[in-house]
Amino acid sequence: MNSRPKQDAADAHSIPRPKWAEEVGLQTIDVAGLVRHVSICLGDPSAARIELLDAGSRTEFSGTDYLDCLTQARRQLERDGRLLCCQGARPDVHPSGQLRQFTNGREAYVHHSEPSSEALGAVDIFAPASPEDIVSLDEQRAAIIGFWNARHPANQL
């Protein structure tokens, strides 16, 4: 994981801050149902870098693409007992390799449980989602594996 806490506000003037291309306001929810607000700042689309602003702390994540950065931020929040309420945390959202490459991991498909001829819809992984629609990283991984095993039963072990 490539994360590092930022300096406190007193040191902020002495260290040049990267210019963020976009800031997204999101919510987190804990097991008791407590909702807290966070912001995610996204770096330039050519770079895979985000910054999580949470209750005065700043943590920067860098990775291979935006999805990798989001996964790192979600993992950190989950260690604190919180889930991030974004489209990228839904159990039915996962990118194809091609979509991930073309959007630098910013978009992912919504997978439907029933096979259909309809085109899969893509969503912005940083767009807000309702707390009842999101799951942990482990639950999301299990849901995606279950989805693909159901669609391709010959590939099961």
PDB file of C-alpha atoms in Angstrom:
ATOM      1  CA  MET A   1       0.000   0.000   0.000  1.00  0.00           C
ATOM      2  CA  ASN A   2       1.375   3.378  -0.972  1.00  0.00           C
ATOM      3  CA  SER A   3      -0.197   5.715   1.541  1.00  0.00           C
ATOM      4  CA  ARG A   4       1.313   8.371   3.662  1.00  0.00           C
ATOM      5  CA  PRO A   5      -0.213  10.755   6.178  1.00  0.00           C
ATOM      6  CA  LYS A   6       0.091  14.410   5.273  1.00  0.00           C
ATOM      7  CA  GLN A   7       1.748  17.030   7.428  1.00  0.00           C
ATOM      8  CA  ASP A   8      -0.474  18.929   9.842  1.00  0.00           C
ATOM      9  CA  ALA A   9      -1.878  22.358   8.981  1.00  0.00           C
ATOM     10  CA  ALA A  10       1.089  24.181  10.569  1.00  0.00           C
ATOM     11  CA  ASP A  11       3.471  22.609   8.053  1.00  0.00           C
ATOM     12  CA  ALA A  12       1.111  22.956   5.095  1.00  0.00           C
ATOM     13  CA  HIS A  13       2.576  26.292   4.020  1.00  0.00           C
ATOM     14  CA  SER A  14       6.160  25.023   3.851  1.00  0.00           C
ATOM     15  CA  ILE A  15       5.380  21.961   1.700  1.00  0.00           C
ATOM     16  CA  PRO A  16       4.050  22.465  -1.825  1.00  0.00           C
ATOM     17  CA  ARG A  17       0.680  20.740  -2.158  1.00  0.00           C
ATOM     18  CA  PRO A  18      -0.192  18.942  -5.365  1.00  0.00           C
ATOM     19  CA  LYS A  19      -2.945  20.452  -7.423  1.00  0.00           C
ATOM     20  CA  TRP A  20      -6.006  18.238  -7.303  1.00  0.00           C
ATOM     21  CA  ALA A  21      -8.145  17.972 -10.412  1.00  0.00           C
ATOM     22  CA  GLU A  22     -11.381  17.252  -8.522  1.00  0.00           C
ATOM     23  CA  GLU A  23     -12.812  16.949  -5.033  1.00  0.00           C
ATOM     24  CA  VAL A  24     -15.688  14.563  -4.257  1.00  0.00           C
ATOM     25  CA  GLY A  25     -17.673  14.734  -1.027  1.00  0.00           C
ATOM     26  CA  LEU A  26     -18.758  11.335   0.298  1.00  0.00           C
ATOM     27  CA  GLN A  27     -20.050   9.730   3.475  1.00  0.00           C
ATOM     28  CA  THR A  28     -18.795   6.855   5.566  1.00  0.00           C
ATOM     29  CA  ILE A  29     -20.923   4.719   7.847  1.00  0.00           C
ATOM     30  CA  ASP A  30     -19.851   2.589  10.780  1.00  0.00           C
ATOM     31  CA  VAL A  31     -21.460  -0.490  12.338  1.00  0.00           C
ATOM     32  CA  ALA A  32     -23.479   1.684  14.727  1.00  0.00           C
ATOM     33  CA  GLY A  33     -24.916   3.619  11.771  1.00  0.00           C
ATOM     34  CA  LEU A  34     -22.945   6.793  12.488  1.00  0.00           C
ATOM     35  CA  VAL A  35     -22.453   8.775   9.295  1.00  0.00           C
ATOM     36  CA  ARG A  36     -19.347  10.923   8.842  1.00  0.00           C
ATOM     37  CA  HIS A  37     -18.386  13.086   5.899  1.00  0.00           C
ATOM     38  CA  VAL A  38     -15.112  12.733   4.023  1.00  0.00           C
ATOM     39  CA  SER A  39     -13.687  14.190   0.843  1.00  0.00           C
ATOM     40  CA  ILE A  40     -11.623  12.516  -1.803  1.00  0.00           C
ATOM     41  CA  CYS A  41      -9.369  14.667  -3.951  1.00  0.00           C
ATOM     42  CA  LEU A  42      -8.376  13.155  -7.268  1.00  0.00           C
ATOM     43  CA  GLY A  43      -5.137  13.858  -9.053  1.00  0.00           C
ATOM     44  CA  ASP A  44      -4.837  14.527 -12.739  1.00  0.00           C
ATOM     45  CA  PRO A  45      -6.394  11.684 -14.797  1.00  0.00           C
ATOM     46  CA  SER A  46      -2.959  10.718 -16.117  1.00  0.00           C
ATOM     47  CA  ALA A  47      -1.796   9.996 -12.552  1.00  0.00           C
ATOM     48  CA  ALA A  48      -3.142   7.415 -10.154  1.00  0.00           C
ATOM     49  CA  ARG A  49      -3.301   9.443  -6.971  1.00  0.00           C
ATOM     50  CA  ILE A  50      -6.036  10.421  -4.523  1.00  0.00           C
ATOM     51  CA  GLU A  51      -6.124  12.094  -1.135  1.00  0.00           C
ATOM     52  CA  LEU A  52      -8.605  11.174   1.604  1.00  0.00           C
ATOM     53  CA  LEU A  53      -9.632  14.107   3.817  1.00  0.00           C
ATOM     54  CA  ASP A  54     -11.154  12.722   6.994  1.00  0.00           C
ATOM     55  CA  ALA A  55     -11.793  14.731  10.177  1.00  0.00           C
ATOM     56  CA  GLY A  56      -8.792  16.973   9.681  1.00  0.00           C
ATOM     57  CA  SER A  57      -6.388  14.255   8.583  1.00  0.00           C
ATOM     58  CA  ARG A  58      -5.103  13.856   5.044  1.00  0.00           C
ATOM     59  CA  THR A  59      -3.833  10.581   3.610  1.00  0.00           C
ATOM     60  CA  GLU A  60      -2.557  10.255   0.080  1.00  0.00           C
ATOM     61  CA  PHE A  61      -2.801   7.010  -1.887  1.00  0.00           C
ATOM     62  CA  SER A  62      -1.074   6.218  -5.149  1.00  0.00           C
ATOM     63  CA  GLY A  63      -1.389   3.129  -7.261  1.00  0.00           C
ATOM     64  CA  THR A  64      -1.746   1.690 -10.717  1.00  0.00           C
ATOM     65  CA  ASP A  65      -5.093   3.469 -11.297  1.00  0.00           C
ATOM     66  CA  TYR A  66      -7.976   5.166  -9.478  1.00  0.00           C
ATOM     67  CA  LEU A  67      -9.564   1.834  -8.520  1.00  0.00           C
ATOM     68  CA  ASP A  68      -6.340   0.739  -6.849  1.00  0.00           C
ATOM     69  CA  CYS A  69      -6.227   4.038  -4.918  1.00  0.00           C
ATOM     70  CA  LEU A  70      -9.888   3.718  -3.914  1.00  0.00           C
ATOM     71  CA  THR A  71      -9.276   0.164  -2.693  1.00  0.00           C
ATOM     72  CA  GLN A  72      -6.428   1.389  -0.490  1.00  0.00           C
ATOM     73  CA  ALA A  73      -8.581   4.189   0.963  1.00  0.00           C
ATOM     74  CA  ARG A  74     -11.470   1.773   1.601  1.00  0.00           C
ATOM     75  CA  ARG A  75      -9.096  -0.678   3.305  1.00  0.00           C
ATOM     76  CA  GLN A  76      -7.885   2.068   5.643  1.00  0.00           C
ATOM     77  CA  LEU A  77     -11.447   3.141   6.488  1.00  0.00           C
ATOM     78  CA  GLU A  78     -12.499  -0.484   7.048  1.00  0.00           C
ATOM     79  CA  ARG A  79      -9.670  -0.908   9.562  1.00  0.00           C
ATOM     80  CA  ASP A  80     -11.384   1.946  11.444  1.00  0.00           C
ATOM     81  CA  GLY A  81     -14.738   0.113  11.202  1.00  0.00           C
ATOM     82  CA  ARG A  82     -16.186   2.328   8.469  1.00  0.00           C
ATOM     83  CA  LEU A  83     -17.466   1.758   4.948  1.00  0.00           C
ATOM     84  CA  LEU A  84     -17.169   4.361   2.185  1.00  0.00           C
ATOM     85  CA  CYS A  85     -20.517   5.157   0.538  1.00  0.00           C
ATOM     86  CA  CYS A  86     -19.505   5.246  -3.137  1.00  0.00           C
ATOM     87  CA  GLN A  87     -20.477   3.371  -6.294  1.00  0.00           C
ATOM     88  CA  GLY A  88     -17.121   1.559  -6.230  1.00  0.00           C
ATOM     89  CA  ALA A  89     -18.169  -0.115  -2.947  1.00  0.00           C
ATOM     90  CA  ARG A  90     -21.298  -1.776  -4.313  1.00  0.00           C
ATOM     91  CA  PRO A  91     -21.284  -5.589  -4.552  1.00  0.00           C
ATOM     92  CA  ASP A  92     -22.421  -5.506  -8.186  1.00  0.00           C
ATOM     93  CA  VAL A  93     -19.849  -2.992  -9.450  1.00  0.00           C
ATOM     94  CA  HIS A  94     -16.566  -4.087 -11.020  1.00  0.00           C
ATOM     95  CA  PRO A  95     -14.674  -2.990 -14.133  1.00  0.00           C
ATOM     96  CA  SER A  96     -13.580  -5.029 -17.077  1.00  0.00           C
ATOM     97  CA  GLY A  97      -9.878  -4.885 -17.796  1.00  0.00           C
ATOM     98  CA  GLN A  98     -10.500  -2.834 -20.911  1.00  0.00           C
ATOM     99  CA  LEU A  99     -12.768  -0.277 -19.186  1.00  0.00           C
ATOM    100  CA  ARG A 100     -10.303  -0.025 -16.318  1.00  0.00           C
ATOM    101  CA  GLN A 101      -7.477   0.698 -18.763  1.00  0.00           C
ATOM    102  CA  PHE A 102      -9.447   3.252 -20.809  1.00  0.00           C
ATOM    103  CA  THR A 103     -10.714   5.206 -17.775  1.00  0.00           C
ATOM    104  CA  ASN A 104      -7.633   4.802 -15.553  1.00  0.00           C
ATOM    105  CA  GLY A 105      -9.881   2.804 -13.208  1.00  0.00           C
ATOM    106  CA  ARG A 106     -12.393   5.653 -12.787  1.00  0.00           C
ATOM    107  CA  GLU A 107     -15.385   3.760 -14.205  1.00  0.00           C
ATOM    108  CA  ALA A 108     -16.755   0.286 -13.577  1.00  0.00           C
ATOM    109  CA  TYR A 109     -19.665  -1.771 -14.816  1.00  0.00           C
ATOM    110  CA  VAL A 110     -22.816  -2.580 -12.879  1.00  0.00           C
ATOM    111  CA  HIS A 111     -23.245  -6.339 -13.248  1.00  0.00           C
ATOM    112  CA  HIS A 112     -26.758  -7.723 -13.383  1.00  0.00           C
ATOM    113  CA  SER A 113     -27.507 -11.090 -11.824  1.00  0.00           C
ATOM    114  CA  GLU A 114     -29.454 -12.255 -14.853  1.00  0.00           C
ATOM    115  CA  PRO A 115     -27.674 -12.636 -18.200  1.00  0.00           C
ATOM    116  CA  SER A 116     -29.192 -10.312 -20.749  1.00  0.00           C
ATOM    117  CA  SER A 117     -28.441  -8.783 -24.082  1.00  0.00           C
ATOM    118  CA  GLU A 118     -28.547  -5.324 -22.498  1.00  0.00           C
ATOM    119  CA  ALA A 119     -25.284  -3.438 -22.452  1.00  0.00           C
ATOM    120  CA  LEU A 120     -23.763  -3.123 -19.011  1.00  0.00           C
ATOM    121  CA  GLY A 121     -24.034   0.345 -17.530  1.00  0.00           C
ATOM    122  CA  ALA A 122     -20.878   2.048 -16.327  1.00  0.00           C
ATOM    123  CA  VAL A 123     -20.693   4.192 -13.192  1.00  0.00           C
ATOM    124  CA  ASP A 124     -18.121   6.562 -11.729  1.00  0.00           C
ATOM    125  CA  ILE A 125     -16.572   4.649  -8.819  1.00  0.00           C
ATOM    126  CA  PHE A 126     -16.349   7.890  -6.789  1.00  0.00           C
ATOM    127  CA  ALA A 127     -20.028   8.821  -7.219  1.00  0.00           C
ATOM    128  CA  PRO A 128     -22.054   8.649  -3.987  1.00  0.00           C
ATOM    129  CA  ALA A 129     -24.003   5.498  -3.110  1.00  0.00           C
ATOM    130  CA  SER A 130     -26.587   4.818  -0.414  1.00  0.00           C
ATOM    131  CA  PRO A 131     -25.309   3.115   2.745  1.00  0.00           C
ATOM    132  CA  GLU A 132     -27.678   0.173   2.147  1.00  0.00           C
ATOM    133  CA  ASP A 133     -26.093  -0.430  -1.275  1.00  0.00           C
ATOM    134  CA  ILE A 134     -22.471  -0.814  -0.176  1.00  0.00           C
ATOM    135  CA  VAL A 135     -20.385  -3.644   1.241  1.00  0.00           C
ATOM    136  CA  SER A 136     -16.872  -4.247   2.544  1.00  0.00           C
ATOM    137  CA  LEU A 137     -13.992  -5.121   0.230  1.00  0.00           C
ATOM    138  CA  ASP A 138     -14.194  -8.806   1.210  1.00  0.00           C
ATOM    139  CA  GLU A 139     -17.961  -8.925   0.618  1.00  0.00           C
ATOM    140  CA  GLN A 140     -17.558  -7.165  -2.729  1.00  0.00           C
ATOM    141  CA  ARG A 141     -14.860  -9.617  -3.813  1.00  0.00           C
ATOM    142  CA  ALA A 142     -17.052 -12.589  -2.839  1.00  0.00           C
ATOM    143  CA  ALA A 143     -20.023 -11.106  -4.727  1.00  0.00           C
ATOM    144  CA  ILE A 144     -17.981 -10.589  -7.903  1.00  0.00           C
ATOM    145  CA  ILE A 145     -16.538 -14.110  -7.718  1.00  0.00           C
ATOM    146  CA  GLY A 146     -20.048 -15.489  -7.149  1.00  0.00           C
ATOM    147  CA  PHE A 147     -21.361 -13.484 -10.097  1.00  0.00           C
ATOM    148  CA  TRP A 148     -18.711 -14.820 -12.481  1.00  0.00           C
ATOM    149  CA  ASN A 149     -19.063 -18.398 -11.206  1.00  0.00           C
ATOM    150  CA  ALA A 150     -22.839 -18.216 -11.741  1.00  0.00           C
ATOM    151  CA  ARG A 151     -22.377 -16.912 -15.288  1.00  0.00           C
ATOM    152  CA  HIS A 152     -19.608 -19.366 -16.136  1.00  0.00           C
ATOM    153  CA  PRO A 153     -20.222 -22.568 -14.119  1.00  0.00           C
ATOM    154  CA  ALA A 154     -17.673 -24.536 -16.149  1.00  0.00           C
ATOM    155  CA  ASN A 155     -14.910 -22.362 -14.657  1.00  0.00           C
ATOM    156  CA  GLN A 156     -15.661 -23.389 -11.067  1.00  0.00           C
ATOM    157  CA  LEU A 157     -13.137 -25.564  -9.287  1.00  0.00           C
TER     158      LEU A 157
END
